[in-house]
mmCIF file of C-alpha atoms in Angstrom:
data_model
loop_
_atom_site.group_PDB
_atom_site.id
_atom_site.type_symbol
_atom_site.label_atom_id
_atom_site.label_comp_id
_atom_site.label_asym_id
_atom_site.label_seq_id
_atom_site.Cartn_x
_atom_site.Cartn_y
_atom_site.Cartn_z
ATOM 1 C CA UNK A 168 161.670 183.163 156.282
ATOM 2 C CA UNK A 169 160.577 182.657 152.579
ATOM 3 C CA UNK A 170 157.513 181.999 150.395
ATOM 4 C CA UNK A 171 156.958 180.082 147.297
ATOM 5 C CA UNK A 172 153.620 180.682 145.520
ATOM 6 C CA UNK A 173 152.221 180.362 141.852
ATOM 7 C CA UNK A 174 148.735 181.211 140.649
ATOM 8 C CA UNK A 175 148.966 178.951 137.628
ATOM 9 C CA UNK A 176 145.413 178.125 136.222
ATOM 10 C CA UNK A 177 143.585 179.000 139.658
ATOM 11 C CA UNK A 178 142.001 182.144 138.127
ATOM 12 C CA UNK A 179 141.242 180.641 135.010
ATOM 13 C CA UNK A 180 139.390 177.750 136.729
ATOM 14 C CA UNK A 181 137.451 180.170 138.855
ATOM 15 C CA UNK A 182 136.416 182.110 135.779
ATOM 16 C CA UNK A 183 135.270 179.082 133.814
ATOM 17 C CA UNK A 184 133.308 178.021 136.857
ATOM 18 C CA UNK A 185 131.487 181.237 137.054
ATOM 19 C CA UNK A 186 130.357 181.204 133.297
ATOM 20 C CA UNK A 187 128.928 177.897 133.873
ATOM 21 C CA UNK A 188 127.295 178.843 136.961
ATOM 22 C CA UNK A 189 125.629 181.939 135.254
ATOM 23 C CA UNK A 190 124.247 179.835 132.453
ATOM 24 C CA UNK A 191 122.855 177.175 134.822
ATOM 25 C CA UNK A 192 121.441 179.865 137.322
ATOM 26 C CA UNK A 193 119.492 181.401 134.359
ATOM 27 C CA UNK A 194 118.061 178.080 133.047
ATOM 28 C CA UNK A 195 117.216 176.966 136.643
ATOM 29 C CA UNK A 196 115.437 180.172 137.473
ATOM 30 C CA UNK A 197 113.391 180.044 134.388
ATOM 31 C CA UNK A 198 112.333 176.476 134.795
ATOM 32 C CA UNK A 199 111.675 176.858 138.380
ATOM 33 C CA UNK A 200 108.721 179.187 138.000
ATOM 34 C CA UNK A 201 107.090 176.819 135.351
ATOM 35 C CA UNK A 202 107.453 173.703 137.838
ATOM 36 C CA UNK A 203 105.996 175.623 140.650
ATOM 37 C CA UNK A 204 102.931 176.465 138.533
ATOM 38 C CA UNK A 205 102.599 172.889 137.219
ATOM 39 C CA UNK A 206 103.216 171.430 140.582
ATOM 40 C CA UNK A 207 100.255 173.349 142.070
ATOM 41 C CA UNK A 208 98.076 172.619 139.015
ATOM 42 C CA UNK A 209 98.643 168.906 138.882
ATOM 43 C CA UNK A 210 98.442 168.539 142.783
ATOM 44 C CA UNK A 211 101.678 166.584 142.704
ATOM 45 C CA UNK A 212 103.826 166.857 145.824
ATOM 46 C CA UNK A 213 106.664 164.963 144.028
ATOM 47 C CA UNK A 214 106.514 167.868 141.329
ATOM 48 C CA UNK A 215 106.299 170.548 144.012
ATOM 49 C CA UNK A 216 109.238 168.831 145.846
ATOM 50 C CA UNK A 217 111.313 168.800 142.707
ATOM 51 C CA UNK A 218 110.211 172.634 142.188
ATOM 52 C CA UNK A 219 111.526 173.182 145.816
ATOM 53 C CA UNK A 220 114.831 171.783 144.852
ATOM 54 C CA UNK A 221 114.985 173.956 141.849
ATOM 55 C CA UNK A 222 114.319 176.989 144.040
ATOM 56 C CA UNK A 223 117.064 175.708 146.316
ATOM 57 C CA UNK A 224 119.453 175.280 143.318
ATOM 58 C CA UNK A 225 118.625 178.903 142.095
ATOM 59 C CA UNK A 226 119.207 180.318 145.608
ATOM 60 C CA UNK A 227 122.346 178.223 145.970
ATOM 61 C CA UNK A 228 123.675 179.164 142.520
ATOM 62 C CA UNK A 229 123.001 182.864 143.371
ATOM 63 C CA UNK A 230 124.801 182.556 146.550
ATOM 64 C CA UNK A 231 127.681 180.905 144.751
ATOM 65 C CA UNK A 232 128.017 183.546 142.237
ATOM 66 C CA UNK A 233 128.173 186.112 144.898
ATOM 67 C CA UNK A 234 130.874 184.094 146.568
ATOM 68 C CA UNK A 235 132.791 183.992 143.426
ATOM 69 C CA UNK A 236 132.546 187.575 142.972
ATOM 70 C CA UNK A 237 133.881 187.983 146.602
ATOM 71 C CA UNK A 238 136.592 185.596 146.062
ATOM 72 C CA UNK A 239 138.028 187.494 143.165
ATOM 73 C CA UNK A 240 138.508 190.637 145.174
ATOM 74 C CA UNK A 241 142.183 191.290 145.901
ATOM 75 C CA UNK A 242 143.691 190.712 149.347
ATOM 76 C CA UNK A 243 143.847 193.889 151.723
ATOM 77 C CA UNK A 244 145.823 194.516 154.993
ATOM 78 C CA UNK A 245 142.965 193.050 157.048
ATOM 79 C CA UNK A 246 142.075 190.332 154.720
ATOM 80 C CA UNK A 247 145.625 188.839 153.710
ATOM 81 C CA UNK A 248 144.413 185.764 152.038
ATOM 82 C CA UNK A 249 141.735 187.853 150.150
ATOM 83 C CA UNK A 250 138.042 186.564 150.162
ATOM 84 C CA UNK A 251 138.642 183.053 148.882
ATOM 85 C CA UNK A 252 137.302 181.563 151.890
ATOM 86 C CA UNK A 253 133.756 183.030 151.288
ATOM 87 C CA UNK A 254 133.453 180.061 148.687
ATOM 88 C CA UNK A 255 133.638 177.548 151.481
ATOM 89 C CA UNK A 256 131.096 179.604 153.661
ATOM 90 C CA UNK A 257 128.816 179.579 150.567
ATOM 91 C CA UNK A 258 129.030 175.917 150.087
ATOM 92 C CA UNK A 259 128.482 175.371 153.789
ATOM 93 C CA UNK A 260 125.230 177.399 153.782
ATOM 94 C CA UNK A 261 124.141 175.642 150.750
ATOM 95 C CA UNK A 262 124.457 172.301 152.410
ATOM 96 C CA UNK A 263 122.495 173.468 155.509
ATOM 97 C CA UNK A 264 119.798 174.642 153.176
ATOM 98 C CA UNK A 265 119.566 171.403 151.261
ATOM 99 C CA UNK A 266 119.469 169.437 154.631
ATOM 100 C CA UNK A 267 116.664 171.583 155.826
ATOM 101 C CA UNK A 268 114.701 171.325 152.356
ATOM 102 C CA UNK A 269 114.950 167.381 152.709
ATOM 103 C CA UNK A 270 113.541 167.469 156.220
ATOM 104 C CA UNK A 271 110.507 169.654 155.012
ATOM 105 C CA UNK A 272 109.926 167.256 151.965
ATOM 106 C CA UNK A 273 109.904 164.200 154.337
ATOM 107 C CA UNK A 274 107.588 166.028 156.859
ATOM 108 C CA UNK A 275 105.113 166.970 153.979
ATOM 109 C CA UNK A 276 105.386 163.422 152.360
ATOM 110 C CA UNK A 277 104.460 161.755 155.625
ATOM 111 C CA UNK A 278 101.533 163.975 156.021
ATOM 112 C CA UNK A 279 100.117 163.448 152.456
ATOM 113 C CA UNK A 280 100.719 159.660 152.676
ATOM 114 C CA UNK A 281 97.537 159.306 154.811
ATOM 115 C CA UNK A 282 95.415 161.221 152.299
ATOM 116 C CA UNK A 283 96.797 161.406 148.905
ATOM 117 C CA UNK A 284 95.115 163.854 146.567
ATOM 118 C CA UNK A 285 94.460 162.991 142.919
ATOM 119 C CA UNK A 286 97.452 163.803 140.858
ATOM 120 C CA UNK A 287 97.316 164.946 137.089
ATOM 121 C CA UNK A 288 100.081 162.376 136.107
ATOM 122 C CA UNK A 289 100.192 163.267 132.395
ATOM 123 C CA UNK A 290 101.037 167.152 132.800
ATOM 124 C CA UNK A 291 103.133 166.135 135.691
ATOM 125 C CA UNK A 292 105.318 163.798 133.535
ATOM 126 C CA UNK A 293 105.818 166.428 130.652
ATOM 127 C CA UNK A 294 107.100 169.055 133.168
ATOM 128 C CA UNK A 295 109.288 166.469 134.796
ATOM 129 C CA UNK A 296 110.818 165.564 131.271
ATOM 130 C CA UNK A 297 111.474 169.162 130.612
ATOM 131 C CA UNK A 298 113.113 169.252 134.006
ATOM 132 C CA UNK A 299 115.348 166.249 133.361
ATOM 133 C CA UNK A 300 116.768 167.886 130.158
ATOM 134 C CA UNK A 301 117.535 171.300 131.933
ATOM 135 C CA UNK A 302 119.379 169.286 134.694
ATOM 136 C CA UNK A 303 121.262 167.278 132.410
ATOM 137 C CA UNK A 304 122.544 170.446 130.772
ATOM 138 C CA UNK A 305 123.266 171.991 134.198
ATOM 139 C CA UNK A 306 125.053 168.907 135.399
ATOM 140 C CA UNK A 307 127.302 168.856 132.040
ATOM 141 C CA UNK A 308 128.049 172.489 132.508
ATOM 142 C CA UNK A 309 129.157 172.283 136.049
ATOM 143 C CA UNK A 310 130.970 168.855 135.922
ATOM 144 C CA UNK A 311 134.307 170.316 135.056
ATOM 145 C CA UNK A 312 134.361 173.219 137.540
ATOM 146 C CA UNK A 313 133.162 171.039 140.458
ATOM 147 C CA UNK A 314 136.694 169.399 140.571
ATOM 148 C CA UNK A 315 138.157 172.829 141.397
ATOM 149 C CA UNK A 316 135.907 174.435 143.687
ATOM 150 C CA UNK A 317 133.767 173.406 146.716
ATOM 151 C CA UNK A 318 131.422 175.925 145.756
ATOM 152 C CA UNK A 319 130.752 174.888 142.354
ATOM 153 C CA UNK A 320 130.777 171.407 143.758
ATOM 154 C CA UNK A 321 127.739 172.217 146.037
ATOM 155 C CA UNK A 322 125.989 173.651 142.949
ATOM 156 C CA UNK A 323 126.805 170.420 140.967
ATOM 157 C CA UNK A 324 125.440 168.288 143.814
ATOM 158 C CA UNK A 325 122.126 170.287 143.937
ATOM 159 C CA UNK A 326 121.757 170.030 140.188
ATOM 160 C CA UNK A 327 122.402 166.189 140.518
ATOM 161 C CA UNK A 328 119.824 165.804 143.100
ATOM 162 C CA UNK A 329 117.396 167.661 140.980
ATOM 163 C CA UNK A 330 118.253 165.330 137.989
ATOM 164 C CA UNK A 331 117.559 162.343 140.181
ATOM 165 C CA UNK A 332 114.306 164.026 141.185
ATOM 166 C CA UNK A 333 113.151 164.492 138.018
ATOM 167 C CA UNK A 334 113.784 160.930 137.284
ATOM 168 C CA UNK A 335 111.850 160.010 140.247
ATOM 169 C CA UNK A 336 108.995 162.164 139.243
ATOM 170 C CA UNK A 337 108.722 160.666 135.870
ATOM 171 C CA UNK A 338 108.635 157.178 137.659
ATOM 172 C CA UNK A 339 105.957 158.325 139.852
ATOM 173 C CA UNK A 340 103.845 159.734 137.142
ATOM 174 C CA UNK A 341 104.159 156.637 135.010
ATOM 175 C CA UNK A 342 102.846 154.442 137.784
ATOM 176 C CA UNK A 343 99.952 156.785 138.814
ATOM 177 C CA UNK A 344 99.066 157.076 135.165
ATOM 178 C CA UNK A 345 98.841 153.197 134.854
ATOM 179 C CA UNK A 346 97.540 152.294 138.326
ATOM 180 C CA UNK A 347 96.011 155.478 139.988
ATOM 181 C CA UNK A 348 97.859 154.544 143.040
ATOM 182 C CA UNK A 349 98.309 158.163 144.147
ATOM 183 C CA UNK A 350 100.063 157.328 147.420
ATOM 184 C CA UNK A 351 103.051 156.810 145.050
ATOM 185 C CA UNK A 352 103.550 160.537 144.949
ATOM 186 C CA UNK A 353 104.552 161.181 148.571
ATOM 187 C CA UNK A 354 106.493 158.147 148.572
ATOM 188 C CA UNK A 355 108.700 159.268 145.675
ATOM 189 C CA UNK A 356 108.626 162.651 147.312
ATOM 190 C CA UNK A 357 110.125 161.193 150.493
ATOM 191 C CA UNK A 358 112.681 159.192 148.435
ATOM 192 C CA UNK A 359 113.799 162.580 146.750
ATOM 193 C CA UNK A 360 114.343 164.157 150.251
ATOM 194 C CA UNK A 361 116.381 161.266 151.342
ATOM 195 C CA UNK A 362 118.596 160.880 148.354
ATOM 196 C CA UNK A 363 120.497 164.047 148.906
ATOM 197 C CA UNK A 364 121.185 163.795 152.638
ATOM 198 C CA UNK A 365 124.257 161.609 152.583
ATOM 199 C CA UNK A 366 125.960 163.365 149.952
ATOM 200 C CA UNK A 367 125.126 166.740 151.343
ATOM 201 C CA UNK A 368 126.165 165.746 154.720
ATOM 202 C CA UNK A 369 129.647 164.653 153.081
ATOM 203 C CA UNK A 370 129.906 168.205 151.673
ATOM 204 C CA UNK A 371 129.115 169.899 154.929
ATOM 205 C CA UNK A 372 131.926 167.704 156.752
ATOM 206 C CA UNK A 373 134.258 168.778 154.117
ATOM 207 C CA UNK A 374 133.526 172.485 154.356
ATOM 208 C CA UNK A 375 133.722 172.241 158.110
ATOM 209 C CA UNK A 376 137.116 170.293 157.951
ATOM 210 C CA UNK A 377 138.350 173.516 155.859
ATOM 211 C CA UNK A 378 136.849 175.970 158.118
ATOM 212 C CA UNK A 379 138.554 174.261 160.961
ATOM 213 C CA UNK A 380 141.902 174.712 159.103
ATOM 214 C CA UNK A 381 142.409 170.820 159.068
ATOM 215 C CA UNK A 382 145.082 169.342 156.822
ATOM 216 C CA UNK A 383 143.945 168.275 153.099
ATOM 217 C CA UNK A 384 143.115 164.578 153.047
ATOM 218 C CA UNK A 385 145.648 164.145 150.150
ATOM 219 C CA UNK A 386 148.531 165.559 152.231
ATOM 220 C CA UNK A 387 150.134 162.818 154.752
ATOM 221 C CA UNK A 388 151.876 165.015 157.495
ATOM 222 C CA UNK A 389 153.986 162.197 158.506
ATOM 223 C CA UNK A 390 155.203 161.447 155.070
ATOM 224 C CA UNK A 391 155.760 165.088 154.410
ATOM 225 C CA UNK A 392 157.960 165.497 157.630
ATOM 226 C CA UNK A 393 160.016 162.336 156.641
ATOM 227 C CA UNK A 394 160.676 163.705 153.196
ATOM 228 C CA UNK A 395 161.778 166.964 154.666
ATOM 229 C CA UNK A 396 163.950 165.147 157.178
ATOM 230 C CA UNK A 397 165.795 163.253 154.428
ATOM 231 C CA UNK A 398 166.620 166.484 152.634
ATOM 232 C CA UNK A 399 170.418 167.253 152.366
ATOM 233 C CA UNK A 400 171.209 170.075 154.868
ATOM 234 C CA UNK A 401 168.199 169.503 157.251
ATOM 235 C CA UNK A 402 168.965 168.509 160.902
ATOM 236 C CA UNK A 403 165.199 168.731 162.039
ATOM 237 C CA UNK A 404 161.741 169.680 161.144
ATOM 238 C CA UNK A 405 159.021 171.097 163.347
ATOM 239 C CA UNK A 406 155.756 173.225 163.328
ATOM 240 C CA UNK A 407 154.476 171.702 160.202
ATOM 241 C CA UNK A 408 150.978 173.156 159.203
ATOM 242 C CA UNK A 409 149.077 172.638 156.032
ATOM 243 C CA UNK A 410 145.631 173.828 155.478
ATOM 244 C CA UNK A 411 143.182 174.771 152.683
ATOM 245 C CA UNK A 412 142.119 178.267 151.852
ATOM 246 C CA UNK A 413 139.669 177.088 149.408
ATOM 247 C CA UNK A 414 139.517 173.930 147.150
ATOM 248 C CA UNK A 415 142.566 173.878 144.961
ATOM 249 C CA UNK A 416 144.445 176.499 147.281
ATOM 250 C CA UNK A 417 146.516 174.787 149.857
ATOM 251 C CA UNK A 418 149.082 176.465 152.173
ATOM 252 C CA UNK A 419 152.149 175.077 154.059
ATOM 253 C CA UNK A 420 154.220 176.666 156.670
ATOM 254 C CA UNK A 421 157.232 174.854 158.604
ATOM 255 C CA UNK A 422 160.303 175.330 160.502
ATOM 256 C CA UNK A 423 163.556 173.693 159.166
ATOM 257 C CA UNK A 424 166.647 173.479 161.289
ATOM 258 C CA UNK A 425 169.846 173.291 159.040
ATOM 259 C CA UNK A 426 173.147 172.088 159.917
ATOM 260 C CA UNK A 427 174.759 175.066 158.170
ATOM 261 C CA UNK A 428 176.287 172.946 155.377
ATOM 262 C CA UNK A 429 173.844 174.131 152.724
ATOM 263 C CA UNK A 430 173.289 177.928 151.778
ATOM 264 C CA UNK A 431 169.940 178.983 153.268
ATOM 265 C CA UNK A 432 168.376 180.423 149.988
ATOM 266 C CA UNK A 433 169.139 177.254 148.129
ATOM 267 C CA UNK A 434 167.895 175.128 150.825
ATOM 268 C CA UNK A 435 164.735 177.109 151.105
ATOM 269 C CA UNK A 436 164.311 176.912 147.257
ATOM 270 C CA UNK A 437 164.919 173.254 146.959
ATOM 271 C CA UNK A 438 162.458 172.491 149.676
ATOM 272 C CA UNK A 439 159.799 174.709 148.091
ATOM 273 C CA UNK A 440 160.106 172.833 144.786
ATOM 274 C CA UNK A 441 160.135 169.586 146.329
ATOM 275 C CA UNK A 442 156.884 170.294 148.160
ATOM 276 C CA UNK A 443 155.139 171.448 145.066
ATOM 277 C CA UNK A 444 156.290 168.583 143.032
ATOM 278 C CA UNK A 445 155.376 166.066 145.615
ATOM 279 C CA UNK A 446 152.103 167.464 147.054
ATOM 280 C CA UNK A 447 151.078 170.037 144.669
ATOM 281 C CA UNK A 448 151.216 172.793 147.438
ATOM 282 C CA UNK A 449 152.456 175.999 145.584
ATOM 283 C CA UNK A 450 152.140 178.334 148.441
ATOM 284 C CA UNK A 451 154.664 177.628 151.036
ATOM 285 C CA UNK A 452 156.244 179.634 154.095
ATOM 286 C CA UNK A 453 159.726 178.074 155.291
ATOM 287 C CA UNK A 454 161.576 179.436 158.278
ATOM 288 C CA UNK A 455 165.054 178.415 158.315
ATOM 289 C CA UNK A 456 166.741 177.946 161.881
ATOM 290 C CA UNK A 457 170.288 177.162 162.805
ATOM 291 C CA UNK A 458 169.688 175.683 166.102
ATOM 292 C CA UNK A 459 166.548 174.058 167.733
ATOM 293 C CA UNK A 460 164.298 176.317 169.292
ATOM 294 C CA UNK A 461 164.978 174.755 172.503
ATOM 295 C CA UNK A 462 168.344 176.680 172.496
ATOM 296 C CA UNK A 463 166.508 179.888 171.876
ATOM 297 C CA UNK A 464 167.974 181.823 174.723
ATOM 298 C CA UNK A 465 171.481 181.156 173.406
ATOM 299 C CA UNK A 466 171.026 181.364 169.686
ATOM 300 C CA UNK A 467 168.316 183.916 169.323
ATOM 301 C CA UNK A 468 166.392 181.826 166.838
ATOM 302 C CA UNK A 469 162.870 182.895 166.112
ATOM 303 C CA UNK A 470 160.060 180.167 166.843
#
């Protein structure tokens, strides 16, 4: 049995993502307090909804930073893969939180639609403009790290949802300033709540797939098995498993039955390099057997 794993830029990507999240967390937390006060002052549910999203962002980013800290802890005898999976758990919880937030906003919007209060559109638009700038900065900072971490991706989605929310609040403020149609405020609020549900649901599904140890979407197991089967010295392949520890860190294990025409160490090395070059999996465990496991009683091979 052998292993092949290289850490590469994994730690660097996580460190870069952490710096971006700390900056966005600080900006979000500071602006959230301002937006809560402004939302209450202007009587705008749309602004309060956007403030709620900001609060959700702050909580999510705080949770994400805790998860990054946990994931950087070394492995231990009872946590052989370390704490990488904490990032997926944090992203999953963030997704559930966002769904809950959206449901609440929809409920409140429906309630206010029947008796919309007078909204101070001018101050509302000023605060929404500032929120748009903050969210643009946050989205730019998190865009790069979101490609390498589901945790950062969850935070990025939340900032994007707030960015769209700020645009919607500006639109609502402009309409109300020109027409005094205050029912626009709860309608825009409901749209803000609806906007993030599909994207957040996709994130929850992706996290659930990883937690259930599903194969990465980019890895076709049939193609992988066929490639291994064509390798010189390989008689058959079985028990192939590919799963994800956290985004950017996939793991593979398989059993290779050899025809004894190729040295075991050389075969294992060639297969590991081929798997990494073709599928980008740099942590593989390959067990070499000399006979099919159906002959285990006569051969003593280990399944």
